[in-house]
PDB file of C-alpha atoms in Angstrom:
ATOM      1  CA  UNK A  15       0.000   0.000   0.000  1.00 74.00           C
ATOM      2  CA  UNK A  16       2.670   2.500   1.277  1.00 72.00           C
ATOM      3  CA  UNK A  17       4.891   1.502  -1.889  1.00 77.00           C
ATOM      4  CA  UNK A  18       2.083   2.004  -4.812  1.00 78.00           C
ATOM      5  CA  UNK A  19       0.753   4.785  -2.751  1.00 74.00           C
ATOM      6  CA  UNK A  20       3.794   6.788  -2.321  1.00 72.00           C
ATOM      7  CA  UNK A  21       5.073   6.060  -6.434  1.00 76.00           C
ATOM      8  CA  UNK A  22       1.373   6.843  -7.842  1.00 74.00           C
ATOM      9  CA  UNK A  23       1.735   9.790  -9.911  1.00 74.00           C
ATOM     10  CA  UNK A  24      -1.591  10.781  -9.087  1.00 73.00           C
ATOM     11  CA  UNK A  25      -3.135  12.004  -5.719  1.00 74.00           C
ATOM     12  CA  UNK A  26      -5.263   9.925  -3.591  1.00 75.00           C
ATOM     13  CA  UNK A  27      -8.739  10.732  -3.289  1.00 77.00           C
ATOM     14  CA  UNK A  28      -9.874  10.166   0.178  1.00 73.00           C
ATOM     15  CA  UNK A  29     -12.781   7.768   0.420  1.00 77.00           C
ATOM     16  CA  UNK A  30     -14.527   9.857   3.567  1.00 69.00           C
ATOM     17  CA  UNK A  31     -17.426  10.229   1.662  1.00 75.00           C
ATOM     18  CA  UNK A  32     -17.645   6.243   2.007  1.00 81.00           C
ATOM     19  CA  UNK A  33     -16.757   6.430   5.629  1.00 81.00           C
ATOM     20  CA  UNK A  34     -20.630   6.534   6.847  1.00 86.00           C
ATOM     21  CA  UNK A  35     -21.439   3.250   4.687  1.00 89.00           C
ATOM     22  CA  UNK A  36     -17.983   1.426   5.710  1.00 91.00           C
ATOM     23  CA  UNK A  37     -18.592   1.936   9.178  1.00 92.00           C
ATOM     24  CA  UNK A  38     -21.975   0.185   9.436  1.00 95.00           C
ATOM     25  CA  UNK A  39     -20.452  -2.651   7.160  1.00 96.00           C
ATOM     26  CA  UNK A  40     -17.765  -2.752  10.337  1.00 96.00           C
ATOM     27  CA  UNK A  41     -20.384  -3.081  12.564  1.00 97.00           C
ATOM     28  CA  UNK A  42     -22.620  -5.677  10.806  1.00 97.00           C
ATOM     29  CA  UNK A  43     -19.300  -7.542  11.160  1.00 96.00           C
ATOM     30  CA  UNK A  44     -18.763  -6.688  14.653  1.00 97.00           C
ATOM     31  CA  UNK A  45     -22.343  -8.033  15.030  1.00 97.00           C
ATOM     32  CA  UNK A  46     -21.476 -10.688  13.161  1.00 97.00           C
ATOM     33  CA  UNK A  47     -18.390 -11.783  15.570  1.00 96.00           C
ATOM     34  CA  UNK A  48     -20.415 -11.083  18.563  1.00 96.00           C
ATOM     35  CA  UNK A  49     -23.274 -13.677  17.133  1.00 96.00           C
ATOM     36  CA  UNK A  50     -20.609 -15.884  16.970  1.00 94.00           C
ATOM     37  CA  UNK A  51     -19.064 -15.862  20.723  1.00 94.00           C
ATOM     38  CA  UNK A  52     -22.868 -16.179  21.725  1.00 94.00           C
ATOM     39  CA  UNK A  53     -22.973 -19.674  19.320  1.00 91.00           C
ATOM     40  CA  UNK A  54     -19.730 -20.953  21.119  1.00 89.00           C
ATOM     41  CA  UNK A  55     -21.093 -20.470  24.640  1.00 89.00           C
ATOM     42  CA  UNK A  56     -24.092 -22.505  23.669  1.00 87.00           C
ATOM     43  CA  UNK A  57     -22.374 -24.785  21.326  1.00 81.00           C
ATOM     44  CA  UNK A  58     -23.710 -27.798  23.678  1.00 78.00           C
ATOM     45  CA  UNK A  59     -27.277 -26.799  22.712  1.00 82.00           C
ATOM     46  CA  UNK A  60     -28.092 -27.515  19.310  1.00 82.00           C
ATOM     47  CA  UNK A  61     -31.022 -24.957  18.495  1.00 87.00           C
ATOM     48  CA  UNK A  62     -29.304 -21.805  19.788  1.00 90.00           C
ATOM     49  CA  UNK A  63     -26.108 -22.718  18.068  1.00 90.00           C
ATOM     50  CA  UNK A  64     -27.838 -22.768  15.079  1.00 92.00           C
ATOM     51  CA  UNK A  65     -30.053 -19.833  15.745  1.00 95.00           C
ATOM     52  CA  UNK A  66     -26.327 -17.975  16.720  1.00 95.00           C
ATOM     53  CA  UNK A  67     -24.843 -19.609  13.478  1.00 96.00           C
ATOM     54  CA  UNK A  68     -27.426 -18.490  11.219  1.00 97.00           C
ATOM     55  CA  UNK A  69     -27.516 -15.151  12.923  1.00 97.00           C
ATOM     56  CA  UNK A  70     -24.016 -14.583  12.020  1.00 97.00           C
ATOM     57  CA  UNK A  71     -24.475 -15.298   8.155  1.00 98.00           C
ATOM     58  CA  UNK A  72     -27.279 -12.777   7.961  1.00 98.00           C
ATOM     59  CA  UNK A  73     -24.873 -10.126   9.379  1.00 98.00           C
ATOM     60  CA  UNK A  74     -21.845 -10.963   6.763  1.00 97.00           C
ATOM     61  CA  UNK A  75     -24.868 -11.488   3.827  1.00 98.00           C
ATOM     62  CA  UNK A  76     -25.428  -7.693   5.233  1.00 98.00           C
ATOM     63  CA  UNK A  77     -22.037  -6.976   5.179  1.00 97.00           C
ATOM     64  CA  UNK A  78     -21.711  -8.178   1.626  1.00 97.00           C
ATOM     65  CA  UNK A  79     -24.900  -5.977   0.443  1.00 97.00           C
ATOM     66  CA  UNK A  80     -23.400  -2.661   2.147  1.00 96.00           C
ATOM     67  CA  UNK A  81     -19.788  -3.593   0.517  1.00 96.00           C
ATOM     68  CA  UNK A  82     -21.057  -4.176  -3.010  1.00 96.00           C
ATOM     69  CA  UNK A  83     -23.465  -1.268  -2.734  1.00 95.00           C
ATOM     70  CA  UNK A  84     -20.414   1.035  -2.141  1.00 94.00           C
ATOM     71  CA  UNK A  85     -18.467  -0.616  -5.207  1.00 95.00           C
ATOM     72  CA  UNK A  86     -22.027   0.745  -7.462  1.00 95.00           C
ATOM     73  CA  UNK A  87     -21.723   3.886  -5.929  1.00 93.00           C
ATOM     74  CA  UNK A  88     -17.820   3.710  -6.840  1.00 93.00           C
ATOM     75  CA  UNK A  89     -18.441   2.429 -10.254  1.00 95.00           C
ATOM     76  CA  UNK A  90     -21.506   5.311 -11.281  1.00 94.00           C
ATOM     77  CA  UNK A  91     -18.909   7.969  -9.896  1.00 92.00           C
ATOM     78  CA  UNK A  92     -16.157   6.116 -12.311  1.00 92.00           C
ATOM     79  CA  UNK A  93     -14.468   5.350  -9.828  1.00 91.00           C
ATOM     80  CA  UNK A  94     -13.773   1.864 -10.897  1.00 94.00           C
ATOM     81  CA  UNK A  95     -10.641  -0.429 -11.140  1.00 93.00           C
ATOM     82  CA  UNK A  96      -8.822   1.083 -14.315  1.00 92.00           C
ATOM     83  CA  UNK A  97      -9.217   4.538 -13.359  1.00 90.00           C
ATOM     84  CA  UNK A  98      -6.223   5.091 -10.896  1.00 86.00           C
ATOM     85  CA  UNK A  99      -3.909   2.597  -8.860  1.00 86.00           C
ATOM     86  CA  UNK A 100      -5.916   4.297  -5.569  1.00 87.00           C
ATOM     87  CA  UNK A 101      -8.794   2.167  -7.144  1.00 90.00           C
ATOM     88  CA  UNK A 102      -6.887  -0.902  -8.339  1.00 91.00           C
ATOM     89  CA  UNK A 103      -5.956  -1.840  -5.026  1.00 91.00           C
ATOM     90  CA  UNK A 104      -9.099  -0.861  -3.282  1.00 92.00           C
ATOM     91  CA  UNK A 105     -10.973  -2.889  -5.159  1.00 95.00           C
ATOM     92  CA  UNK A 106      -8.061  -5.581  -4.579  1.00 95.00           C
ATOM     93  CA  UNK A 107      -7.858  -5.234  -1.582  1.00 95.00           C
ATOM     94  CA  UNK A 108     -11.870  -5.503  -0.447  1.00 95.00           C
ATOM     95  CA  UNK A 109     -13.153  -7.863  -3.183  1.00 97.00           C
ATOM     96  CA  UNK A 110     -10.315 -10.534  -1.753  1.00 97.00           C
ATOM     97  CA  UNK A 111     -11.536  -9.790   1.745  1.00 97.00           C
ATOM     98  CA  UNK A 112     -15.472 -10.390   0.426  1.00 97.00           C
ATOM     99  CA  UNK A 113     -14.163 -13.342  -0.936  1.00 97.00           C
ATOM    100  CA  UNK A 114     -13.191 -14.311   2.249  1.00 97.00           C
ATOM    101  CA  UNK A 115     -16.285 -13.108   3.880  1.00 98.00           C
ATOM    102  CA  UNK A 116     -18.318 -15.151   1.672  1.00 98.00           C
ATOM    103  CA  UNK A 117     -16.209 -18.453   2.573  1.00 97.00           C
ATOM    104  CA  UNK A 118     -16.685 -17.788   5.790  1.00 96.00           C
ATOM    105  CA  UNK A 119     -20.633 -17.486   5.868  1.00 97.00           C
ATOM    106  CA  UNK A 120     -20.565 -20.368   3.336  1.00 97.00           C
ATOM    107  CA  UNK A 121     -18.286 -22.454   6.405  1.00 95.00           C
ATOM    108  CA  UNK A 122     -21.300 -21.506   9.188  1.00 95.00           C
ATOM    109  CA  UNK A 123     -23.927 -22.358   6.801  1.00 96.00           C
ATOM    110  CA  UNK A 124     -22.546 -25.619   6.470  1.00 93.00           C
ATOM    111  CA  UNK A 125     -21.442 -26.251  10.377  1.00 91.00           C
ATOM    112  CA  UNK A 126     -25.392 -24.588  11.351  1.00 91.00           C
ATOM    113  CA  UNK A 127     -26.991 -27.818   8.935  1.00 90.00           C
ATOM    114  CA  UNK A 128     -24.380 -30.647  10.081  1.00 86.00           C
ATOM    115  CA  UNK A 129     -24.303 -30.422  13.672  1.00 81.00           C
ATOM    116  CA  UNK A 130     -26.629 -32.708  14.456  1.00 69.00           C
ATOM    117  CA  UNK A 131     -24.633 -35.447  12.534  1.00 67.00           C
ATOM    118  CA  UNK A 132     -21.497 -36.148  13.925  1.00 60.00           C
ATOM    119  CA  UNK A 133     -21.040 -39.268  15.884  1.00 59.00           C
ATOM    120  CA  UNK A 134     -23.180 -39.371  19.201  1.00 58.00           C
ATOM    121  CA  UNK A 135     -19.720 -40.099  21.727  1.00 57.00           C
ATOM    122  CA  UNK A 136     -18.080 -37.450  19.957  1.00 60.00           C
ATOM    123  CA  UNK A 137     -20.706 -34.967  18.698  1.00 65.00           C
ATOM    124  CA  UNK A 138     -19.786 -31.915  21.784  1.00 75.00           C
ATOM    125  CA  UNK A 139     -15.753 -32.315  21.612  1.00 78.00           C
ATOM    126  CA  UNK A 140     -16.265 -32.659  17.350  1.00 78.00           C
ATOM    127  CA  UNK A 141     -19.094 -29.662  17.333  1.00 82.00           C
ATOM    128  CA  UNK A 142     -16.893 -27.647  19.727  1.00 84.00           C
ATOM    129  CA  UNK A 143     -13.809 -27.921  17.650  1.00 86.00           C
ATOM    130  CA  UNK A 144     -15.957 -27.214  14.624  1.00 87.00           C
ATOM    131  CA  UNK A 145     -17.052 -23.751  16.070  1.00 89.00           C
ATOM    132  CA  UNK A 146     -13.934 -23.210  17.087  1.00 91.00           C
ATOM    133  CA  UNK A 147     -12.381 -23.558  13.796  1.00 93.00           C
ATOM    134  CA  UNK A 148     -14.780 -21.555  11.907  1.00 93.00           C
ATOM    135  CA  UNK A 149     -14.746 -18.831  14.458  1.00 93.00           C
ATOM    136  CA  UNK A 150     -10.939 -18.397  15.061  1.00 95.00           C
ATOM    137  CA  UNK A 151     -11.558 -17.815  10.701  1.00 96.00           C
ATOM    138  CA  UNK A 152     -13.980 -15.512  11.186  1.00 96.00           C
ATOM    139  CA  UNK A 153     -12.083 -13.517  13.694  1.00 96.00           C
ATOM    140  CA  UNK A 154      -9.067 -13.382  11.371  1.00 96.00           C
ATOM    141  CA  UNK A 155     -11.911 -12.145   8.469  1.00 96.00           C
ATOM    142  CA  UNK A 156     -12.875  -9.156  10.976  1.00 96.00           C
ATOM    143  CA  UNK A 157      -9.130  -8.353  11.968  1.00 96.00           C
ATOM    144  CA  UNK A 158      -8.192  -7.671   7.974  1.00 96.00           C
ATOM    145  CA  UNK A 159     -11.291  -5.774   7.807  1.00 96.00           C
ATOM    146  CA  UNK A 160     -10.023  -3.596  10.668  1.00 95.00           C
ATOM    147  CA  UNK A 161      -6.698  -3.071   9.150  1.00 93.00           C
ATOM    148  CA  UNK A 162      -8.499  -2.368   5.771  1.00 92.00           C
ATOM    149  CA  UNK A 163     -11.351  -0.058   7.132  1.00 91.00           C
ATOM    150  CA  UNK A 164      -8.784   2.142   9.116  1.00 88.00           C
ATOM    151  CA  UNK A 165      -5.937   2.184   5.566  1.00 86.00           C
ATOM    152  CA  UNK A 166      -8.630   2.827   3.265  1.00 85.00           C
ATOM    153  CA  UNK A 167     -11.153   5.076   5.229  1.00 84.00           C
ATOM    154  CA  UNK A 168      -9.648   6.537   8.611  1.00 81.00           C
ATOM    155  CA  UNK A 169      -5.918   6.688   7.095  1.00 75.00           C
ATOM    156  CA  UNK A 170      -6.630   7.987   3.568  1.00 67.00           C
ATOM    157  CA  UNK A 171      -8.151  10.913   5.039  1.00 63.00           C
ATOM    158  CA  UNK A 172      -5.518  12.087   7.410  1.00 67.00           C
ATOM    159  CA  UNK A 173      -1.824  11.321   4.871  1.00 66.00           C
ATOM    160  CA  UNK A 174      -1.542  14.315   3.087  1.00 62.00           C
ATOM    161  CA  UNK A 175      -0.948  13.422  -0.731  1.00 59.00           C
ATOM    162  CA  UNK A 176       2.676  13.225  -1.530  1.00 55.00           C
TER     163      UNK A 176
END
């Protein structure tokens, strides 16, 4: 970032204008995370793991909406891709991290409708690691999207253009 940002023989726009729309993608997935930490406290009850499971997918499906409703917004400005390296690598940078958004909500979809069917000795330790997995990905999702949100959004609007 520092690198293209620094050579780009153009200035930077600062996304600000976006700021409003990014931060209540940041909390959908802040919602998201903390639907998530509810589903592994009850992970030894089936319904409200699901219920917490499922409740966590609507908030990244929201997240999604919100992100791809800023790239239109982008786009009908012309903002888009090909128009400056600025936009080359924040579309980069936040399609690869829907990407792994998506994976992630596709993951708890999956673990919501399969946790009744692991074996009955093992279904709390293999359920419980299960959760576990998914979540410690999910976290890792959210912690890029922190370090995104504050380079793209917070950052952009405080470095003066070189």
């Amino acid at each position: 970032y520092a690198v293209l940002r620094s050579g780009s023989p153009a200035s930077w726009t600062p996304l600000g204008g976006h700021l409003g729309g990014a931060g209540t993608a940041t909390m959908a997935l802040v919602a998201s995370t903390a639907m998530l930490v509810f589903a592994r406290q009850v992970a030894a009850a089936p319904r409200a793991l699901r219920a917490g499971l499922l409740s966590a997918v609507l908030f990244a499906i929201a997240f999604c909406a919100l992100r791809l409703g800023e790239w239109e917004s982008l786009v009908r400005a012309g903002r888009t891709p090909s128009s400056s390296t600025q936009m080359t690598l924040y579309f980069a940078l936040t399609a690869v991290h829907l990407l792994h958004v998506v994976g992630a909500a596709i993951a708890l979809v999956w673990l919501a409708f399969t946790i009744g069917r692991a074996p009955a000795p093992a279904r709390s330790a293999a359920i419980v690691t299960r959760v576990n997995a998914v979540t410690l990905f999910w976290y890792f999702v959210g912690v890029v999207w922190l370090a995104i949100f504050a380079l793209l959004y917070v950052a952009e609007s405080l470095i003066p253009n070189p």
